[in-house]
CSV table of C-alpha atoms in Angstrom, one decimal:
chain,number,residue,atom,x,y,z
A,1,MET,CA,-46.3,76.0,-57.6
A,2,LEU,CA,-44.3,75.9,-61.2
A,3,THR,CA,-41.8,73.9,-62.3
A,4,VAL,CA,-39.2,73.5,-65.0
A,5,ILE,CA,-37.6,69.4,-65.3
A,6,GLN,CA,-34.6,68.9,-67.5
A,7,ARG,CA,-33.4,65.3,-67.7
A,8,VAL,CA,-29.4,65.6,-67.7
A,9,SER,CA,-26.5,63.5,-67.2
A,10,GLU,CA,-25.7,65.7,-64.7
A,11,SER,CA,-25.9,68.9,-62.6
A,12,SER,CA,-24.4,70.6,-60.1
A,13,VAL,CA,-24.6,73.8,-58.0
A,14,ARG,CA,-22.0,75.9,-56.3
A,15,ILE,CA,-22.9,78.5,-53.4
A,16,ASN,CA,-19.7,80.6,-52.5
A,17,GLY,CA,-17.8,78.4,-55.2
A,18,GLU,CA,-18.0,74.8,-53.0
A,19,ILE,CA,-21.2,72.8,-54.6
A,20,LYS,CA,-23.2,72.1,-52.9
A,21,GLY,CA,-25.3,69.6,-54.6
A,22,LEU,CA,-24.2,67.0,-56.9
A,23,ILE,CA,-26.1,64.2,-59.8
A,24,GLY,CA,-25.3,62.7,-62.4
A,25,ILE,CA,-29.1,60.7,-64.0
A,26,GLY,CA,-31.9,61.9,-63.3
A,27,LEU,CA,-33.6,65.5,-63.0
A,28,MET,CA,-32.8,68.8,-62.7
A,29,VAL,CA,-36.0,70.8,-60.9
A,30,LEU,CA,-36.3,74.5,-61.0
A,31,LEU,CA,-39.2,75.7,-58.1
A,32,GLY,CA,-41.4,78.4,-57.9
A,33,ILE,CA,-43.3,78.8,-55.0
A,34,GLU,CA,-46.5,80.8,-55.1
A,35,GLU,CA,-48.1,82.5,-51.8
A,36,VAL,CA,-51.4,80.4,-53.3
A,37,ASP,CA,-49.6,77.2,-52.7
A,38,GLY,CA,-49.5,74.1,-49.8
A,39,GLN,CA,-49.2,70.3,-49.1
A,40,ASP,CA,-51.7,69.6,-52.2
A,41,ASP,CA,-49.4,71.4,-54.3
A,42,ILE,CA,-46.3,69.4,-53.1
A,43,ASP,CA,-47.9,66.2,-52.8
A,44,TRP,CA,-49.2,66.2,-56.6
A,45,LEU,CA,-45.6,67.5,-57.9
A,46,CYS,CA,-43.7,65.7,-56.4
A,47,ASN,CA,-46.0,62.2,-57.5
A,48,LYS,CA,-46.8,63.4,-61.3
A,49,ILE,CA,-41.9,64.1,-61.0
A,50,VAL,CA,-41.3,60.7,-60.0
A,51,ASN,CA,-43.5,59.2,-62.3
A,52,LEU,CA,-43.0,61.3,-65.3
A,53,ARG,CA,-41.9,59.2,-68.4
A,54,ILE,CA,-39.2,60.6,-69.9
A,55,PHE,CA,-36.2,58.3,-69.4
A,56,PRO,CA,-35.4,56.2,-72.4
A,57,ASP,CA,-36.0,52.2,-72.1
A,58,GLU,CA,-34.3,49.7,-74.0
A,59,ASN,CA,-35.8,51.2,-77.4
A,60,GLY,CA,-35.0,55.1,-77.0
A,61,VAL,CA,-38.3,55.1,-76.3
A,62,MET,CA,-39.2,57.9,-73.1
A,63,ASN,CA,-40.9,55.2,-71.3
A,64,LYS,CA,-39.0,55.3,-67.9
A,65,SER,CA,-39.6,57.2,-64.6
A,66,LEU,CA,-36.6,59.4,-61.8
A,67,LEU,CA,-38.0,55.4,-60.2
A,68,ASP,CA,-37.1,53.0,-63.1
A,69,VAL,CA,-34.2,54.6,-63.8
A,70,ASN,CA,-32.9,54.9,-59.9
A,71,GLY,CA,-32.0,58.5,-60.9
A,72,ASP,CA,-31.1,61.9,-58.5
A,73,LEU,CA,-32.8,64.7,-58.2
A,74,LEU,CA,-31.4,67.9,-57.6
A,75,LEU,CA,-34.3,70.5,-56.8
A,76,ILE,CA,-33.4,74.4,-56.8
A,77,SER,CA,-35.5,77.0,-55.5
A,78,GLN,CA,-35.7,80.1,-58.5
A,79,PHE,CA,-38.7,82.6,-57.2
A,80,THR,CA,-38.2,84.1,-61.1
A,81,LEU,CA,-40.3,81.3,-62.5
A,82,HIS,CA,-42.7,83.6,-61.2
A,83,ALA,CA,-41.6,87.2,-63.6
A,84,SER,CA,-44.7,89.0,-64.8
A,85,THR,CA,-43.2,90.7,-68.0
A,86,LYS,CA,-46.8,91.8,-69.1
A,87,LYS,CA,-45.8,96.3,-68.4
A,88,GLY,CA,-42.5,97.2,-69.3
A,89,ASN,CA,-39.0,95.6,-69.6
A,90,ARG,CA,-38.4,95.0,-65.2
A,91,PRO,CA,-39.9,92.0,-64.3
A,92,SER,CA,-42.1,91.6,-61.4
A,93,TYR,CA,-42.5,89.0,-59.2
A,94,ILE,CA,-45.4,90.1,-57.1
A,95,LYS,CA,-46.9,86.5,-57.3
A,96,ALA,CA,-44.2,85.1,-55.7
A,97,ALA,CA,-44.3,83.8,-51.7
A,98,LYS,CA,-41.9,85.9,-49.8
A,99,PRO,CA,-39.3,84.3,-47.1
A,100,GLU,CA,-41.3,83.5,-44.9
A,101,VAL,CA,-44.2,81.1,-46.8
A,102,ALA,CA,-41.8,80.2,-49.4
A,103,VAL,CA,-38.8,78.5,-46.8
A,104,PRO,CA,-41.6,75.6,-44.6
A,105,LEU,CA,-43.2,74.7,-48.3
A,106,TYR,CA,-39.9,74.3,-49.9
A,107,GLU,CA,-38.6,72.5,-46.5
A,108,LYS,CA,-41.8,70.3,-46.9
A,109,PHE,CA,-41.5,70.2,-51.0
A,110,ILE,CA,-37.7,68.5,-49.9
A,111,SER,CA,-39.3,66.2,-47.2
A,112,SER,CA,-42.3,64.9,-49.2
A,113,MET,CA,-40.2,64.5,-52.5
A,114,GLU,CA,-37.5,62.4,-51.0
A,115,LYS,CA,-40.1,60.6,-49.7
A,116,THR,CA,-41.7,60.0,-52.7
A,117,LEU,CA,-38.4,59.1,-54.6
A,118,GLY,CA,-37.2,57.0,-51.7
A,119,LYS,CA,-33.9,58.6,-51.6
A,120,PRO,CA,-32.4,61.6,-50.5
A,121,ILE,CA,-32.6,64.1,-53.3
A,122,GLN,CA,-29.6,67.5,-53.6
A,123,THR,CA,-30.5,70.6,-52.8
A,124,GLY,CA,-29.7,74.2,-53.6
A,125,GLU,CA,-30.6,77.0,-50.8
A,126,PHE,CA,-33.0,79.1,-50.7
A,127,GLY,CA,-32.3,82.9,-51.8
A,128,ALA,CA,-28.4,81.8,-51.7
A,129,ASP,CA,-26.9,83.4,-55.0
A,130,MET,CA,-26.1,79.8,-57.3
A,131,LYS,CA,-24.6,78.7,-60.0
A,132,VAL,CA,-25.8,75.9,-61.5
A,133,ALA,CA,-24.5,73.6,-64.1
A,134,MET,CA,-26.4,70.9,-66.3
A,135,VAL,CA,-25.7,68.4,-70.0
A,136,ASN,CA,-29.6,68.8,-70.5
A,137,ASP,CA,-30.1,64.9,-72.2
A,138,GLY,CA,-31.8,65.3,-74.9
A,139,PRO,CA,-33.2,68.3,-74.2
A,140,VAL,CA,-35.7,66.8,-72.8
A,141,THR,CA,-37.4,69.6,-70.6
A,142,ILE,CA,-40.9,69.6,-69.3
A,143,LEU,CA,-42.2,72.5,-67.2
A,144,ILE,CA,-45.2,71.9,-64.9
A,145,ASP,CA,-47.8,74.2,-62.8
A,146,SER,CA,-49.5,72.6,-60.1
A,147,LYS,CA,-53.0,75.2,-60.9
A,148,ASN,CA,-53.6,73.8,-64.1
A,149,ARG,CA,-54.1,70.5,-63.6
A,150,ILE,CA,-56.6,69.3,-66.2
């Protein structure tokens, strides 16, 4: 699983002009799922994401986690994170999981993230044409690959 994690002061996702998810201070997470991903990747990523110390403490040092600041999380599925651009100019998405594999893993990720965070999260809709807006606070953007843990 690949993630792009952005610390935000606000973020939202619209589908067909309607707001589907909306958060204030917290994290906006883009999630790309591969065929080889599983529950171990989900558990590791959820724990890593909520415990990342990327929020400022009283001295302005990034020393607090999403849990510490009681922040919110907006999760957006994004298969294009697995784009390969090695050949030509049209990206290949061969590594991205097909919907029959990705949808159940996405739903498990949501459930695991809510359990790890201790509250509901906001989401987009798998496979939908989404309009995502956010104010990247910092800016702080972190890339995490569950297959690159060392």
